[in-house]
Amino acid sequence: MNTRTGFAAAVVLLLAGVLLVMQPWRKDTDSATTLKTSTASYTVHLVTNRPRAGANTFDLEIKDRDGAPSAMDEVTLQPVMPHMGHAYPPVTAAQLAPGRYRAENAVLPMSGMWRITVTLHGAHGVEQGVFPLMVK
C-alpha cells in the first residue's frame, strides 16, 4: 500500500467513525425532559421534548396515590420566571386519555430557569404542583 492510499484509507476510517458516533440521520429521541412532583392527592409527571424559547408542548400524566390514572375536571399549566418577574396566562391541557393530558403552545419567551405550575381541578378540590424547568 502506498502512502497516498494509506492516507485515503485513514481519512475514510476517520469519517466513518465520526458518522458512527454522531449519527446525523437519527432523530433526537433521547432529548425528552421528564419531571415528577406530588401534591396531597396526586403524582404528576410532566414531559416535554427539548424545552426551548418559544412555543412548547407539555404532556402530563396524573395518578392518584394508589397509582391509578386520575381524571380531572380541568388541568392548567402556567409558566412563571420568578427572577425576571414574568408570569404568563395559564394554558388549558386537553385530556388525551384517563390521567393523560397535553398542553400545547405554552410559550416560554426566553431561556433560563422557569417554574411550571400545574393546577389540578378534580375530586379532591384544587391542587398545584410546581416543576423547575431549565430552558436553553
PDB file of N, CA and C in Angstrom, residues 38-94:
ATOM      1  N   SER A  38     -45.360  15.709  43.454  1.00  0.00           N
ATOM      2  CA  SER A  38     -46.536  15.168  44.129  1.00  0.00           C
ATOM      3  C   SER A  38     -47.304  16.290  44.792  1.00  0.00           C
ATOM      4  N   THR A  39     -48.620  16.117  44.819  1.00  0.00           N
ATOM      5  CA  THR A  39     -49.488  17.011  45.580  1.00  0.00           C
ATOM      6  C   THR A  39     -50.039  16.180  46.742  1.00  0.00           C
ATOM      7  N   ALA A  40     -50.985  16.714  47.470  1.00  0.00           N
ATOM      8  CA  ALA A  40     -51.564  15.962  48.584  1.00  0.00           C
ATOM      9  C   ALA A  40     -52.248  14.679  48.111  1.00  0.00           C
ATOM     10  N   SER A  41     -52.827  14.704  46.890  1.00  0.00           N
ATOM     11  CA  SER A  41     -53.615  13.567  46.416  1.00  0.00           C
ATOM     12  C   SER A  41     -53.072  12.878  45.173  1.00  0.00           C
ATOM     13  N   TYR A  42     -52.155  13.515  44.451  1.00  0.00           N
ATOM     14  CA  TYR A  42     -51.752  13.017  43.136  1.00  0.00           C
ATOM     15  C   TYR A  42     -50.234  13.009  42.950  1.00  0.00           C
ATOM     16  N   THR A  43     -49.807  12.168  42.023  1.00  0.00           N
ATOM     17  CA  THR A  43     -48.446  12.204  41.500  1.00  0.00           C
ATOM     18  C   THR A  43     -48.560  12.684  40.063  1.00  0.00           C
ATOM     19  N   VAL A  44     -47.731  13.652  39.700  1.00  0.00           N
ATOM     20  CA  VAL A  44     -47.813  14.256  38.368  1.00  0.00           C
ATOM     21  C   VAL A  44     -46.456  14.140  37.685  1.00  0.00           C
ATOM     22  N   HIS A  45     -46.470  13.610  36.468  1.00  0.00           N
ATOM     23  CA  HIS A  45     -45.278  13.581  35.616  1.00  0.00           C
ATOM     24  C   HIS A  45     -45.488  14.596  34.497  1.00  0.00           C
ATOM     25  N   LEU A  46     -44.477  15.397  34.241  1.00  0.00           N
ATOM     26  CA  LEU A  46     -44.503  16.373  33.154  1.00  0.00           C
ATOM     27  C   LEU A  46     -43.389  15.998  32.178  1.00  0.00           C
ATOM     28  N   VAL A  47     -43.728  15.900  30.897  1.00  0.00           N
ATOM     29  CA  VAL A  47     -42.753  15.534  29.866  1.00  0.00           C
ATOM     30  C   VAL A  47     -42.799  16.571  28.758  1.00  0.00           C
ATOM     31  N   THR A  48     -41.632  17.035  28.344  1.00  0.00           N
ATOM     32  CA  THR A  48     -41.532  17.922  27.190  1.00  0.00           C
ATOM     33  C   THR A  48     -40.284  17.546  26.408  1.00  0.00           C
ATOM     34  N   ASN A  49     -40.342  17.747  25.118  1.00  0.00           N
ATOM     35  CA  ASN A  49     -39.223  17.396  24.251  1.00  0.00           C
ATOM     36  C   ASN A  49     -38.420  18.642  23.926  1.00  0.00           C
ATOM     37  N   ARG A  50     -37.191  18.694  24.389  1.00  0.00           N
ATOM     38  CA  ARG A  50     -36.275  19.807  24.147  1.00  0.00           C
ATOM     39  C   ARG A  50     -36.906  21.157  24.489  1.00  0.00           C
ATOM     40  N   PRO A  51     -37.117  21.455  25.760  1.00  0.00           N
ATOM     41  CA  PRO A  51     -37.697  22.752  26.117  1.00  0.00           C
ATOM     42  C   PRO A  51     -36.847  23.884  25.558  1.00  0.00           C
ATOM     43  N   ARG A  52     -37.514  24.861  24.950  1.00  0.00           N
ATOM     44  CA  ARG A  52     -36.802  25.942  24.267  1.00  0.00           C
ATOM     45  C   ARG A  52     -37.600  27.225  24.355  1.00  0.00           C
ATOM     46  N   ALA A  53     -36.941  28.324  24.056  1.00  0.00           N
ATOM     47  CA  ALA A  53     -37.644  29.602  23.975  1.00  0.00           C
ATOM     48  C   ALA A  53     -38.614  29.519  22.804  1.00  0.00           C
ATOM     49  N   GLY A  54     -39.865  29.909  23.063  1.00  0.00           N
ATOM     50  CA  GLY A  54     -40.912  29.810  22.049  1.00  0.00           C
ATOM     51  C   GLY A  54     -42.011  28.887  22.529  1.00  0.00           C
ATOM     52  N   ALA A  55     -42.821  28.416  21.583  1.00  0.00           N
ATOM     53  CA  ALA A  55     -43.949  27.545  21.911  1.00  0.00           C
ATOM     54  C   ALA A  55     -43.457  26.140  22.254  1.00  0.00           C
ATOM     55  N   ASN A  56     -44.012  25.570  23.311  1.00  0.00           N
ATOM     56  CA  ASN A  56     -43.656  24.228  23.772  1.00  0.00           C
ATOM     57  C   ASN A  56     -44.921  23.418  23.998  1.00  0.00           C
ATOM     58  N   THR A  57     -44.780  22.099  23.908  1.00  0.00           N
ATOM     59  CA  THR A  57     -45.863  21.173  24.225  1.00  0.00           C
ATOM     60  C   THR A  57     -45.460  20.381  25.464  1.00  0.00           C
ATOM     61  N   PHE A  58     -46.389  20.274  26.401  1.00  0.00           N
ATOM     62  CA  PHE A  58     -46.146  19.543  27.644  1.00  0.00           C
ATOM     63  C   PHE A  58     -47.168  18.420  27.770  1.00  0.00           C
ATOM     64  N   ASP A  59     -46.687  17.214  28.027  1.00  0.00           N
ATOM     65  CA  ASP A  59     -47.559  16.079  28.311  1.00  0.00           C
ATOM     66  C   ASP A  59     -47.549  15.842  29.813  1.00  0.00           C
ATOM     67  N   LEU A  60     -48.720  15.540  30.344  1.00  0.00           N
ATOM     68  CA  LEU A  60     -48.876  15.331  31.782  1.00  0.00           C
ATOM     69  C   LEU A  60     -49.517  13.974  32.027  1.00  0.00           C
ATOM     70  N   GLU A  61     -48.997  13.281  33.021  1.00  0.00           N
ATOM     71  CA  GLU A  61     -49.600  12.036  33.473  1.00  0.00           C
ATOM     72  C   GLU A  61     -49.934  12.226  34.945  1.00  0.00           C
ATOM     73  N   ILE A  62     -51.200  12.028  35.276  1.00  0.00           N
ATOM     74  CA  ILE A  62     -51.674  12.280  36.639  1.00  0.00           C
ATOM     75  C   ILE A  62     -52.234  10.984  37.211  1.00  0.00           C
ATOM     76  N   LYS A  63     -51.694  10.590  38.365  1.00  0.00           N
ATOM     77  CA  LYS A  63     -52.148   9.365  39.026  1.00  0.00           C
ATOM     78  C   LYS A  63     -52.490   9.666  40.474  1.00  0.00           C
ATOM     79  N   ASP A  64     -53.438   8.879  41.012  1.00  0.00           N
ATOM     80  CA  ASP A  64     -53.758   9.030  42.430  1.00  0.00           C
ATOM     81  C   ASP A  64     -52.689   8.322  43.257  1.00  0.00           C
ATOM     82  N   ARG A  65     -52.834   8.371  44.569  1.00  0.00           N
ATOM     83  CA  ARG A  65     -51.822   7.797  45.466  1.00  0.00           C
ATOM     84  C   ARG A  65     -51.687   6.274  45.317  1.00  0.00           C
ATOM     85  N   ASP A  66     -52.722   5.620  44.743  1.00  0.00           N
ATOM     86  CA  ASP A  66     -52.660   4.175  44.509  1.00  0.00           C
ATOM     87  C   ASP A  66     -52.056   3.838  43.150  1.00  0.00           C
ATOM     88  N   GLY A  67     -51.717   4.860  42.357  1.00  0.00           N
ATOM     89  CA  GLY A  67     -51.111   4.640  41.047  1.00  0.00           C
ATOM     90  C   GLY A  67     -52.097   4.526  39.902  1.00  0.00           C
ATOM     91  N   ALA A  68     -53.378   4.779  40.173  1.00  0.00           N
ATOM     92  CA  ALA A  68     -54.391   4.702  39.118  1.00  0.00           C
ATOM     93  C   ALA A  68     -54.497   6.048  38.394  1.00  0.00           C
ATOM     94  N   PRO A  69     -54.712   6.031  37.073  1.00  0.00           N
ATOM     95  CA  PRO A  69     -54.896   7.284  36.336  1.00  0.00           C
ATOM     96  C   PRO A  69     -56.057   8.081  36.915  1.00  0.00           C
ATOM     97  N   SER A  70     -55.882   9.392  37.000  1.00  0.00           N
ATOM     98  CA  SER A  70     -56.900  10.257  37.596  1.00  0.00           C
ATOM     99  C   SER A  70     -57.483  11.198  36.553  1.00  0.00           C
ATOM    100  N   ALA A  71     -58.793  11.149  36.428  1.00  0.00           N
ATOM    101  CA  ALA A  71     -59.495  12.077  35.543  1.00  0.00           C
ATOM    102  C   ALA A  71     -59.718  13.380  36.300  1.00  0.00           C
ATOM    103  N   MET A  72     -59.417  14.477  35.670  1.00  0.00           N
ATOM    104  CA  MET A  72     -59.566  15.805  36.262  1.00  0.00           C
ATOM    105  C   MET A  72     -60.691  16.555  35.555  1.00  0.00           C
ATOM    106  N   ASP A  73     -61.303  17.488  36.264  1.00  0.00           N
ATOM    107  CA  ASP A  73     -62.277  18.376  35.636  1.00  0.00           C
ATOM    108  C   ASP A  73     -61.565  19.388  34.749  1.00  0.00           C
ATOM    109  N   GLU A  74     -60.381  19.827  35.197  1.00  0.00           N
ATOM    110  CA  GLU A  74     -59.583  20.770  34.416  1.00  0.00           C
ATOM    111  C   GLU A  74     -58.129  20.681  34.871  1.00  0.00           C
ATOM    112  N   VAL A  75     -57.219  20.820  33.904  1.00  0.00           N
ATOM    113  CA  VAL A  75     -55.783  20.865  34.182  1.00  0.00           C
ATOM    114  C   VAL A  75     -55.224  22.066  33.437  1.00  0.00           C
ATOM    115  N   THR A  76     -54.524  22.940  34.165  1.00  0.00           N
ATOM    116  CA  THR A  76     -53.878  24.082  33.518  1.00  0.00           C
ATOM    117  C   THR A  76     -52.390  24.077  33.849  1.00  0.00           C
ATOM    118  N   LEU A  77     -51.643  24.732  32.984  1.00  0.00           N
ATOM    119  CA  LEU A  77     -50.197  24.821  33.132  1.00  0.00           C
ATOM    120  C   LEU A  77     -49.822  26.288  32.969  1.00  0.00           C
ATOM    121  N   GLN A  78     -49.090  26.840  33.932  1.00  0.00           N
ATOM    122  CA  GLN A  78     -48.713  28.254  33.871  1.00  0.00           C
ATOM    123  C   GLN A  78     -47.204  28.416  34.008  1.00  0.00           C
ATOM    124  N   PRO A  79     -46.555  28.984  32.966  1.00  0.00           N
ATOM    125  CA  PRO A  79     -45.125  29.271  33.048  1.00  0.00           C
ATOM    126  C   PRO A  79     -44.865  30.565  33.821  1.00  0.00           C
ATOM    127  N   VAL A  80     -43.918  30.497  34.752  1.00  0.00           N
ATOM    128  CA  VAL A  80     -43.535  31.667  35.547  1.00  0.00           C
ATOM    129  C   VAL A  80     -42.007  31.703  35.612  1.00  0.00           C
ATOM    130  N   MET A  81     -41.435  32.893  35.420  1.00  0.00           N
ATOM    131  CA  MET A  81     -39.993  33.086  35.580  1.00  0.00           C
ATOM    132  C   MET A  81     -39.819  34.087  36.713  1.00  0.00           C
ATOM    133  N   PRO A  82     -39.756  33.602  37.963  1.00  0.00           N
ATOM    134  CA  PRO A  82     -39.782  34.488  39.122  1.00  0.00           C
ATOM    135  C   PRO A  82     -38.675  35.537  39.152  1.00  0.00           C
ATOM    136  N   HIS A  83     -37.457  35.163  38.806  1.00  0.00           N
ATOM    137  CA  HIS A  83     -36.354  36.121  38.940  1.00  0.00           C
ATOM    138  C   HIS A  83     -36.407  37.247  37.911  1.00  0.00           C
ATOM    139  N   MET A  84     -37.241  37.105  36.885  1.00  0.00           N
ATOM    140  CA  MET A  84     -37.411  38.177  35.900  1.00  0.00           C
ATOM    141  C   MET A  84     -38.776  38.852  36.039  1.00  0.00           C
ATOM    142  N   GLY A  85     -39.620  38.323  36.930  1.00  0.00           N
ATOM    143  CA  GLY A  85     -40.941  38.900  37.116  1.00  0.00           C
ATOM    144  C   GLY A  85     -41.920  38.562  36.002  1.00  0.00           C
ATOM    145  N   HIS A  86     -41.649  37.480  35.252  1.00  0.00           N
ATOM    146  CA  HIS A  86     -42.536  37.078  34.154  1.00  0.00           C
ATOM    147  C   HIS A  86     -43.530  36.033  34.641  1.00  0.00           C
ATOM    148  N   ALA A  87     -44.791  36.243  34.320  1.00  0.00           N
ATOM    149  CA  ALA A  87     -45.830  35.239  34.536  1.00  0.00           C
ATOM    150  C   ALA A  87     -46.756  35.314  33.332  1.00  0.00           C
ATOM    151  N   TYR A  88     -47.060  34.179  32.768  1.00  0.00           N
ATOM    152  CA  TYR A  88     -47.873  34.135  31.562  1.00  0.00           C
ATOM    153  C   TYR A  88     -49.199  33.458  31.850  1.00  0.00           C
ATOM    154  N   PRO A  89     -50.223  33.738  31.054  1.00  0.00           N
ATOM    155  CA  PRO A  89     -51.542  33.157  31.305  1.00  0.00           C
ATOM    156  C   PRO A  89     -51.490  31.626  31.279  1.00  0.00           C
ATOM    157  N   PRO A  90     -52.313  30.996  32.099  1.00  0.00           N
ATOM    158  CA  PRO A  90     -52.352  29.531  32.101  1.00  0.00           C
ATOM    159  C   PRO A  90     -52.819  28.986  30.749  1.00  0.00           C
ATOM    160  N   VAL A  91     -52.297  27.821  30.404  1.00  0.00           N
ATOM    161  CA  VAL A  91     -52.701  27.095  29.200  1.00  0.00           C
ATOM    162  C   VAL A  91     -53.499  25.887  29.670  1.00  0.00           C
ATOM    163  N   THR A  92     -54.688  25.702  29.118  1.00  0.00           N
ATOM    164  CA  THR A  92     -55.520  24.560  29.492  1.00  0.00           C
ATOM    165  C   THR A  92     -55.039  23.319  28.753  1.00  0.00           C
ATOM    166  N   ALA A  93     -54.859  22.245  29.488  1.00  0.00           N
ATOM    167  CA  ALA A  93     -54.423  20.975  28.902  1.00  0.00           C
ATOM    168  C   ALA A  93     -55.647  20.173  28.470  1.00  0.00           C
ATOM    169  N   ALA A  94     -55.558  19.571  27.293  1.00  0.00           N
ATOM    170  CA  ALA A  94     -56.635  18.724  26.775  1.00  0.00           C
ATOM    171  C   ALA A  94     -56.429  17.294  27.266  1.00  0.00           C
TER     172      ALA A  94
END
